[in-house]
Coordinates of C-alpha atoms in Angstrom, one line a residue:
Chain A
M1 CA 117.3 61.5 59.9
R2 CA 118.0 59.0 62.8
L3 CA 117.9 55.3 62.2
L4 CA 118.9 52.3 64.3
L5 CA 118.8 49.2 62.1
I6 CA 119.5 46.0 64.1
S7 CA 120.3 42.7 62.5
N8 CA 118.5 40.4 65.0
S9 CA 116.6 40.7 68.3
T10 CA 118.2 37.8 70.1
N11 CA 121.4 35.8 69.9
A12 CA 120.9 32.1 70.3
G13 CA 120.6 31.2 73.9
E14 CA 120.3 34.7 75.2
A15 CA 117.4 36.8 76.6
Y16 CA 114.9 38.3 74.2
L17 CA 116.2 41.6 72.9
G18 CA 119.2 41.0 75.1
W19 CA 122.3 42.2 73.2
P20 CA 120.7 45.3 71.6
R21 CA 119.5 46.8 74.9
P22 CA 122.4 49.2 75.5
H23 CA 122.3 50.3 71.9
I24 CA 118.6 51.0 72.0
Q25 CA 119.2 52.9 75.3
S26 CA 122.0 55.0 73.9
F27 CA 120.0 55.7 70.6
M28 CA 117.1 57.2 72.6
Q29 CA 119.3 58.9 75.3
G30 CA 119.3 62.7 75.1
T31 CA 116.3 62.8 72.7
G32 CA 113.9 63.6 75.5
V33 CA 111.5 61.0 74.0
K34 CA 110.2 58.2 76.2
D35 CA 107.1 57.1 74.2
I36 CA 107.6 54.9 71.2
L37 CA 105.0 53.8 68.7
F38 CA 105.5 50.1 68.2
I39 CA 104.7 48.3 65.0
P40 CA 104.0 44.6 65.7
Y41 CA 102.8 43.5 62.3
A42 CA 105.8 41.2 61.5
G43 CA 104.7 39.1 64.5
V44 CA 103.0 35.9 63.3
G45 CA 102.6 32.9 65.4
L46 CA 103.2 34.3 68.8
T47 CA 99.9 32.6 69.5
T48 CA 97.6 30.7 67.2
E49 CA 94.6 32.7 68.5
G50 CA 94.6 35.2 65.7
D51 CA 96.5 38.3 64.8
Q52 CA 95.2 40.6 67.6
A53 CA 96.2 38.1 70.3
S54 CA 99.5 37.7 68.6
F55 CA 100.2 41.4 68.5
D56 CA 99.1 41.8 72.1
R57 CA 101.6 39.2 73.2
Y58 CA 104.3 40.8 71.1
E59 CA 103.6 44.2 72.7
V60 CA 103.9 42.7 76.2
R61 CA 107.2 41.0 75.3
V62 CA 108.7 44.2 73.9
Q63 CA 107.3 46.4 76.7
A64 CA 109.0 44.2 79.3
V65 CA 112.4 45.0 77.7
F66 CA 111.8 48.7 77.0
S67 CA 110.5 49.3 80.6
E68 CA 113.9 48.3 81.9
L69 CA 115.3 51.1 79.7
G70 CA 112.8 53.6 81.0
L71 CA 110.9 53.6 77.7
N72 CA 107.2 53.1 77.0
I73 CA 105.7 51.5 73.9
R74 CA 102.2 51.8 72.6
S75 CA 101.4 49.3 69.8
I76 CA 99.8 50.6 66.7
H77 CA 97.4 47.7 66.5
H78 CA 95.2 49.3 69.2
E79 CA 94.9 52.5 67.2
P80 CA 91.7 53.2 65.3
D81 CA 93.6 55.6 63.0
P82 CA 97.0 54.0 62.4
V83 CA 98.1 56.7 59.9
G84 CA 97.2 59.4 62.4
A85 CA 99.2 57.6 65.1
V86 CA 102.3 57.5 62.9
R87 CA 101.9 61.2 62.1
E88 CA 102.0 62.0 65.8
A89 CA 104.8 59.6 66.8
A90 CA 108.1 61.0 68.0
A91 CA 109.8 57.6 67.8
I92 CA 108.9 54.4 66.0
A93 CA 110.1 50.9 66.6
V94 CA 109.4 48.1 64.0
G95 CA 109.7 44.6 65.4
G96 CA 111.0 41.6 63.6
G97 CA 109.2 38.5 62.4
N98 CA 108.0 37.8 58.9
T99 CA 108.9 40.5 56.5
F100 CA 106.1 39.7 54.0
Y101 CA 103.5 39.7 56.7
L102 CA 104.8 43.1 57.9
V103 CA 105.0 44.6 54.4
K104 CA 101.5 43.5 53.4
R105 CA 100.0 45.2 56.4
L106 CA 102.2 48.3 56.2
Q107 CA 101.1 48.8 52.6
E108 CA 97.4 47.9 53.1
L109 CA 97.1 50.3 56.1
G110 CA 99.0 53.1 54.2
I111 CA 101.6 53.4 57.0
M112 CA 104.6 52.4 54.9
E113 CA 104.5 55.8 53.3
A114 CA 103.4 57.5 56.5
I115 CA 106.3 56.1 58.5
R116 CA 108.7 57.1 55.8
E117 CA 107.4 60.7 55.8
R118 CA 107.4 60.9 59.6
V119 CA 111.0 59.7 59.8
L120 CA 112.1 62.2 57.2
Q121 CA 110.5 64.8 59.4
G122 CA 112.7 63.7 62.3
A123 CA 111.0 60.9 64.2
H124 CA 113.6 58.4 65.6
Y125 CA 113.3 55.0 63.8
M126 CA 114.5 51.7 65.1
G127 CA 113.9 48.3 63.7
W128 CA 115.2 44.8 64.1
S129 CA 115.4 42.0 61.5
A130 CA 112.2 42.6 59.4
G131 CA 112.1 46.1 60.9
S132 CA 115.5 46.8 59.4
N133 CA 114.5 45.3 56.1
V134 CA 111.6 47.7 55.6
A135 CA 113.9 50.7 55.9
C136 CA 115.5 49.6 52.7
P137 CA 114.3 50.3 49.2
S138 CA 112.5 46.9 49.0
L139 CA 112.1 43.5 50.8
R140 CA 114.1 41.7 48.1
T141 CA 117.0 40.7 50.5
T142 CA 114.9 39.2 53.3
N143 CA 115.5 35.6 54.4
D144 CA 111.9 35.1 55.3
M145 CA 109.3 32.7 53.7
P146 CA 106.8 34.5 51.5
I147 CA 103.9 33.2 53.5
V148 CA 101.5 36.0 52.3
E149 CA 101.6 38.1 49.2
P150 CA 102.0 41.8 49.8
P151 CA 100.7 44.4 47.2
S152 CA 104.3 45.0 46.2
F153 CA 107.9 44.5 47.4
H154 CA 108.3 48.3 47.8
C155 CA 109.5 49.5 51.2
M156 CA 110.5 52.8 52.8
G157 CA 113.8 53.5 51.1
L158 CA 115.1 55.4 54.1
I159 CA 118.6 54.1 53.1
P160 CA 119.6 53.6 49.4
F161 CA 121.0 50.1 49.8
Q162 CA 119.7 46.7 51.0
I163 CA 120.3 45.0 54.3
N164 CA 120.4 41.3 54.6
P165 CA 119.8 40.8 58.3
H166 CA 120.9 37.6 60.2
Y167 CA 123.7 37.4 57.6
L168 CA 125.5 34.1 58.1
D169 CA 128.5 32.6 56.6
A170 CA 127.8 28.9 56.9
N171 CA 125.2 26.5 55.6
P172 CA 123.6 23.9 57.8
E173 CA 125.5 20.6 57.6
G174 CA 124.4 18.3 54.8
H175 CA 122.3 21.0 53.2
G176 CA 122.7 21.2 49.4
G177 CA 121.0 24.6 49.0
E178 CA 122.5 27.9 48.3
T179 CA 124.7 29.7 50.9
R180 CA 123.6 33.2 51.9
Q181 CA 126.4 34.7 49.9
Q182 CA 125.2 32.8 46.8
R183 CA 121.7 34.1 47.3
I184 CA 122.9 37.7 47.6
E185 CA 125.1 37.2 44.5
E186 CA 122.0 36.1 42.6
F187 CA 120.1 39.2 43.9
L188 CA 123.0 41.3 42.5
I189 CA 122.8 39.6 39.1
A190 CA 119.2 40.6 38.9
N191 CA 119.7 44.0 40.5
R192 CA 123.2 45.1 39.4
E193 CA 123.0 48.7 40.6
M194 CA 122.3 47.7 44.2
K195 CA 124.6 47.3 47.2
V196 CA 123.8 44.7 49.9
A197 CA 125.0 44.9 53.5
G198 CA 125.2 41.4 55.0
L199 CA 124.5 42.3 58.7
R200 CA 125.7 39.5 60.9
E201 CA 123.9 38.8 64.2
A202 CA 124.8 41.1 67.1
T203 CA 125.5 44.0 64.8
F204 CA 123.6 47.1 63.7
L205 CA 123.8 50.1 61.4
Q206 CA 123.1 53.6 62.8
L207 CA 122.4 56.7 60.8
E208 CA 122.8 60.1 62.4
G209 CA 121.9 62.8 59.9
N210 CA 123.7 61.5 56.8
R211 CA 126.4 59.8 58.8
L212 CA 126.3 56.0 58.7
S213 CA 128.2 53.7 61.1
L214 CA 128.4 50.0 62.0
G215 CA 128.1 48.9 65.6
G216 CA 128.3 45.7 67.4
S217 CA 131.0 43.1 67.8
R218 CA 131.5 41.8 64.2
P219 CA 132.3 43.0 60.8
M220 CA 129.7 43.5 58.1
R221 CA 130.1 41.8 54.7
L222 CA 129.4 44.2 51.7
F223 CA 128.3 42.9 48.3
Q224 CA 128.4 44.7 45.0
F225 CA 127.9 43.3 41.5
G226 CA 131.2 42.4 39.9
Q227 CA 133.3 43.0 43.0
E228 CA 134.7 40.7 45.6
P229 CA 132.7 40.9 48.9
R230 CA 134.4 43.3 51.4
E231 CA 134.6 43.0 55.2
L232 CA 133.9 46.3 56.9
M233 CA 134.6 46.9 60.6
P234 CA 133.0 49.2 63.1
G235 CA 134.7 52.5 62.7
D236 CA 135.2 52.1 58.9
D237 CA 133.9 54.9 56.7
L238 CA 130.6 53.8 55.3
Q239 CA 129.6 57.1 53.6
F240 CA 129.9 55.6 50.1
L241 CA 126.8 53.5 51.0
M242 CA 124.7 56.6 51.3
G243 CA 125.7 58.0 47.9
Chain B
M1 CA 98.3 13.4 35.1
R2 CA 102.0 12.4 35.7
L3 CA 104.3 14.4 38.0
L4 CA 107.7 13.8 39.3
L5 CA 108.4 16.4 42.0
I6 CA 112.0 16.2 43.3
S7 CA 113.2 18.0 46.4
N8 CA 116.7 18.9 45.3
S9 CA 118.9 18.3 42.3
T10 CA 122.1 17.5 44.1
N11 CA 123.1 16.2 47.5
A12 CA 126.0 17.9 49.2
G13 CA 129.3 16.5 47.7
E14 CA 127.6 14.5 45.0
A15 CA 127.5 14.9 41.2
Y16 CA 124.9 17.4 39.7
L17 CA 121.5 15.7 39.4
G18 CA 123.2 12.6 40.8
W19 CA 120.7 10.9 43.1
P20 CA 117.6 11.6 41.1
R21 CA 118.9 10.0 37.9
P22 CA 117.3 6.5 38.3
H23 CA 114.0 8.2 39.3
I24 CA 114.0 10.4 36.2
Q25 CA 114.9 7.4 34.1
S26 CA 112.1 5.2 35.6
F27 CA 109.6 8.1 35.3
M28 CA 110.2 8.4 31.6
Q29 CA 110.6 4.7 30.9
G30 CA 107.8 3.1 28.9
T31 CA 106.4 6.5 27.9
G32 CA 108.0 6.4 24.4
V33 CA 109.0 10.0 24.9
K34 CA 112.6 11.0 24.5
D35 CA 112.4 14.7 23.9
I36 CA 111.8 17.0 26.9
L37 CA 111.1 20.7 26.9
F38 CA 113.4 22.2 29.5
I39 CA 112.5 25.3 31.4
P40 CA 115.7 27.0 32.6
Y41 CA 114.2 30.3 34.0
A42 CA 115.0 29.6 37.7
G43 CA 118.7 29.6 36.7
V44 CA 120.2 32.9 37.8
G45 CA 123.9 33.3 38.2
L46 CA 125.3 30.4 36.3
T47 CA 127.3 33.1 34.7
T48 CA 127.3 36.9 35.1
E49 CA 127.1 37.4 31.4
G50 CA 123.4 37.8 31.2
D51 CA 120.3 35.6 31.2
Q52 CA 120.8 34.0 27.8
A53 CA 124.3 32.9 28.6
S54 CA 123.1 31.6 32.0
F55 CA 120.3 29.6 30.4
D56 CA 122.6 28.3 27.7
R57 CA 124.9 27.0 30.4
Y58 CA 122.1 25.5 32.4
E59 CA 120.9 23.6 29.3
V60 CA 124.3 22.2 28.7
R61 CA 124.6 21.0 32.3
V62 CA 121.2 19.3 32.3
Q63 CA 121.7 17.8 28.8
A64 CA 124.9 16.1 30.0
V65 CA 122.9 14.3 32.6
F66 CA 119.9 13.5 30.5
S67 CA 122.0 12.2 27.7
E68 CA 123.3 9.5 29.9
L69 CA 119.6 8.4 30.4
G70 CA 119.0 8.4 26.6
L71 CA 116.9 11.6 26.8
N72 CA 117.2 14.9 24.9
I73 CA 116.3 18.3 26.2
R74 CA 115.5 21.4 24.2
S75 CA 115.5 24.6 26.3
I76 CA 112.5 26.9 25.9
H77 CA 114.7 30.0 25.9
H78 CA 115.7 29.3 22.3
E79 CA 112.0 29.3 21.2
P80 CA 110.6 32.3 19.5
D81 CA 107.1 31.1 20.6
P82 CA 107.4 29.7 24.1
V83 CA 103.7 29.1 24.6
G84 CA 103.5 27.2 21.3
A85 CA 106.5 25.1 22.3
V86 CA 104.7 24.2 25.6
R87 CA 101.6 23.3 23.7
E88 CA 103.5 20.8 21.6
A89 CA 105.7 19.3 24.4
A90 CA 105.2 15.7 25.3
A91 CA 107.3 16.1 28.4
I92 CA 108.4 19.2 30.4
A93 CA 111.2 19.5 32.9
V94 CA 111.5 22.6 35.1
G95 CA 114.9 23.1 36.7
G96 CA 115.7 24.5 40.1
G97 CA 117.2 27.8 41.1
N98 CA 115.4 30.9 42.3
T99 CA 111.6 30.4 42.5
F100 CA 110.8 34.1 42.2
Y101 CA 113.0 34.4 39.1
L102 CA 111.2 31.4 37.6
V103 CA 107.7 32.5 38.5
K104 CA 108.2 36.0 37.2
R105 CA 109.2 34.7 33.8
L106 CA 106.6 32.0 33.6
Q107 CA 103.9 34.5 34.3
E108 CA 105.3 37.2 32.0
L109 CA 105.7 34.8 29.1
G110 CA 102.2 33.3 29.7
I111 CA 103.6 29.8 30.1
M112 CA 102.6 29.2 33.7
E113 CA 99.1 28.6 32.5
A114 CA 100.2 26.9 29.3
I115 CA 102.3 24.3 31.2
R116 CA 99.4 23.7 33.5
E117 CA 97.0 23.0 30.6
R118 CA 99.5 20.9 28.8
V119 CA 100.2 18.7 31.8
L120 CA 96.4 18.3 32.5
Q121 CA 96.3 17.1 28.8
G122 CA 98.8 14.4 29.6
A123 CA 102.3 15.8 29.2
H124 CA 104.8 14.3 31.6
Y125 CA 106.0 16.9 34.2
M126 CA 109.2 16.8 36.2
G127 CA 110.7 19.5 38.3
W128 CA 113.3 19.8 41.0
S129 CA 113.4 22.4 43.8
A130 CA 111.9 25.6 42.3
G131 CA 110.5 23.3 39.6
S132 CA 108.6 21.4 42.2
N133 CA 107.4 24.5 44.0
V134 CA 105.7 25.9 40.9
A135 CA 103.5 22.7 40.6
C136 CA 101.9 23.9 43.9
P137 CA 99.1 26.4 44.3
S138 CA 101.6 29.2 45.0
L139 CA 105.2 30.0 45.7
R140 CA 104.5 30.8 49.3
T141 CA 106.6 27.9 50.8
T142 CA 109.8 28.5 48.8
N143 CA 113.0 29.0 50.8
D144 CA 114.4 31.3 48.1
M145 CA 115.3 35.0 48.4
P146 CA 112.7 37.3 46.7
I147 CA 115.4 38.8 44.4
V148 CA 112.8 39.9 41.8
E149 CA 109.1 40.7 42.1
P150 CA 106.8 38.5 40.1
P151 CA 103.4 39.7 39.0
S152 CA 101.8 37.4 41.6
F153 CA 102.6 34.4 43.8
H154 CA 100.2 32.2 41.9
C155 CA 101.6 29.0 40.5
M156 CA 100.2 25.9 38.6
G157 CA 98.2 24.2 41.2
L158 CA 98.8 20.8 39.7
I159 CA 98.6 19.5 43.3
P160 CA 96.4 21.0 45.9
F161 CA 99.0 21.3 48.7
Q162 CA 102.3 23.1 49.1
I163 CA 105.8 21.5 49.0
N164 CA 108.7 22.9 51.0
P165 CA 111.7 21.6 49.1
H166 CA 115.1 21.1 50.8
Y167 CA 113.2 20.6 54.0
L168 CA 115.7 20.5 56.8
D169 CA 115.4 19.8 60.5
A170 CA 118.4 21.7 61.9
N171 CA 119.4 25.3 61.9
P172 CA 123.0 26.4 61.3
E173 CA 124.9 26.5 64.5
G174 CA 124.8 29.9 66.4
H175 CA 121.9 31.1 64.1
G176 CA 119.1 32.8 66.0
G177 CA 116.6 32.8 63.1
E178 CA 113.6 30.7 62.7
T179 CA 113.9 26.9 62.0
R180 CA 112.2 25.7 58.9
Q181 CA 109.5 24.1 61.0
Q182 CA 108.7 27.5 62.6
R183 CA 108.6 29.1 59.2
I184 CA 106.1 26.5 57.9
E185 CA 104.0 26.9 61.1
E186 CA 103.9 30.6 60.4
F187 CA 102.7 29.9 56.9
L188 CA 100.0 27.7 58.3
I189 CA 98.8 30.4 60.7
A190 CA 98.4 32.7 57.7
N191 CA 97.0 30.0 55.5
R192 CA 95.1 27.6 57.8
E193 CA 93.4 25.5 55.1
M194 CA 96.7 24.5 53.5
K195 CA 98.8 21.4 53.9
V196 CA 102.6 21.6 53.6
A197 CA 104.8 18.6 52.6
G198 CA 108.3 19.2 54.0
L199 CA 110.3 17.3 51.4
R200 CA 113.7 16.4 52.6
E201 CA 116.7 16.2 50.3
A202 CA 117.0 13.0 48.3
T203 CA 113.3 12.5 48.3
F204 CA 110.5 13.1 45.7
L205 CA 106.8 12.9 45.2
Q206 CA 105.3 11.1 42.2
L207 CA 101.8 11.4 40.9
E208 CA 100.4 8.8 38.6
G209 CA 96.8 9.6 37.6
N210 CA 95.5 10.6 41.0
R211 CA 97.8 8.3 42.9
L212 CA 100.5 10.1 45.0
S213 CA 103.5 8.4 46.4
L214 CA 106.7 9.4 48.2
G215 CA 110.0 8.1 46.9
G216 CA 113.6 8.3 48.1
S217 CA 115.4 7.4 51.2
R218 CA 113.9 9.5 53.9
P219 CA 110.5 10.2 55.4
M220 CA 108.5 13.4 54.6
R221 CA 107.3 15.8 57.3
L222 CA 103.7 16.9 56.9
F223 CA 102.3 20.0 58.4
Q224 CA 98.7 21.0 59.0
F225 CA 97.3 23.9 61.1
G226 CA 96.5 22.9 64.6
Q227 CA 98.0 19.4 64.3
E228 CA 101.4 17.9 65.3
P229 CA 103.7 17.4 62.3
R230 CA 103.5 13.8 61.0
E231 CA 106.3 11.8 59.5
L232 CA 105.3 9.8 56.4
M233 CA 107.3 7.0 54.9
P234 CA 107.7 5.8 51.4
G235 CA 104.8 3.4 50.9
D236 CA 102.4 5.3 53.3
D237 CA 99.0 6.2 51.9
L238 CA 99.2 9.9 50.8
Q239 CA 95.8 10.1 49.0
F240 CA 94.4 12.4 51.7
L241 CA 96.8 15.1 50.3
M242 CA 95.0 15.0 47.0
G243 CA 91.5 15.5 48.4

């Protein structure tokens, strides 16, 4: 199995999908695959003209970046048979946006399970933000607002732990709400057997076969119930997360 | 119907339930009611020793504040018949914490509907943060992490619009995620008929009969699909929100 799970598309003030470009390129290099099935369903509000227009715009935006890398995307929202399109895909990219919006549609179209099966068969999978969250067992560590109600919180479970994308250490000034760490600690109280990888911006996890590694320029913060959070660096052994 | 819907329990750096004390006192004044049924189910992680210990601790913390106001609370988690306890309550206070955790238990115990009915019959209702969210039609504008999966997102619908508690204008520095306004605008794209009240910290909404008013020291930011957000001040006419 091959996974590229990216925390965030875009660092503040940088170009769209700027920092992950070399990592996407190296992930696809040597695969012989140029055509990627794109899943735009997390995209809400790229326009107010309805979902189709919003997904169209999302596709154009991502294509502009992938073209520079010599890659073509074809968005699944054009497909009359989305499950069939997944079954034929050699590579799949799931874009970020709202995780609930994404999960609702993946489940309703039956492609949550189809993508899982296809990736287990060897299709290359990349996702950023919400697209990384849905590779986890469930959506329960998303930061997104639950703007729609999906049939369930169940996701692909391609990895056995949860990612919290856009992990951040600080709270906005003057804000009395929970910090991200507190939120994750609450998740662990309710889900004691789970591990959570706080994936800071400009970082990613990559799985090659069963070998997991952290990439990017910052450490990852790992949370387990009843243990102090641990900082893990690129190069550290992460195999215990796959156990 | 009487509702006191408070954005947040505690401003950064202040005492627990500090700023809302005079508003809770004046809400209860003249009602003749001193005993309040407390709903602690949003409280997760007050201790790691399990839910009962966590709810016990939550009750003690809230009782310490309410005692100063001459009010007694009795937490529903001690009740063998929670629905019966709701049906006999003259006043109900729903504490903040994790909205998903709260909604799951309210629905599973059958007290979401029981509280709704009791408040429509005249029981005084107060809530803060998650406790304000559940007075809305659904939990879809919470900021909380979906750490558990409730049977549905359906809430009490005591008011016909959504509250976003802890509404904040800024994003943490260096964070590339959505601002709160962007999240609410995405909610509106998916739910075009809804109105959302962005309730900043240290503010509250109060309903007396059918008369809605904003209290506290800051304006509220109102969001509707296809319209510019509006700032509403304490004293402004909010009746259109109840229509």
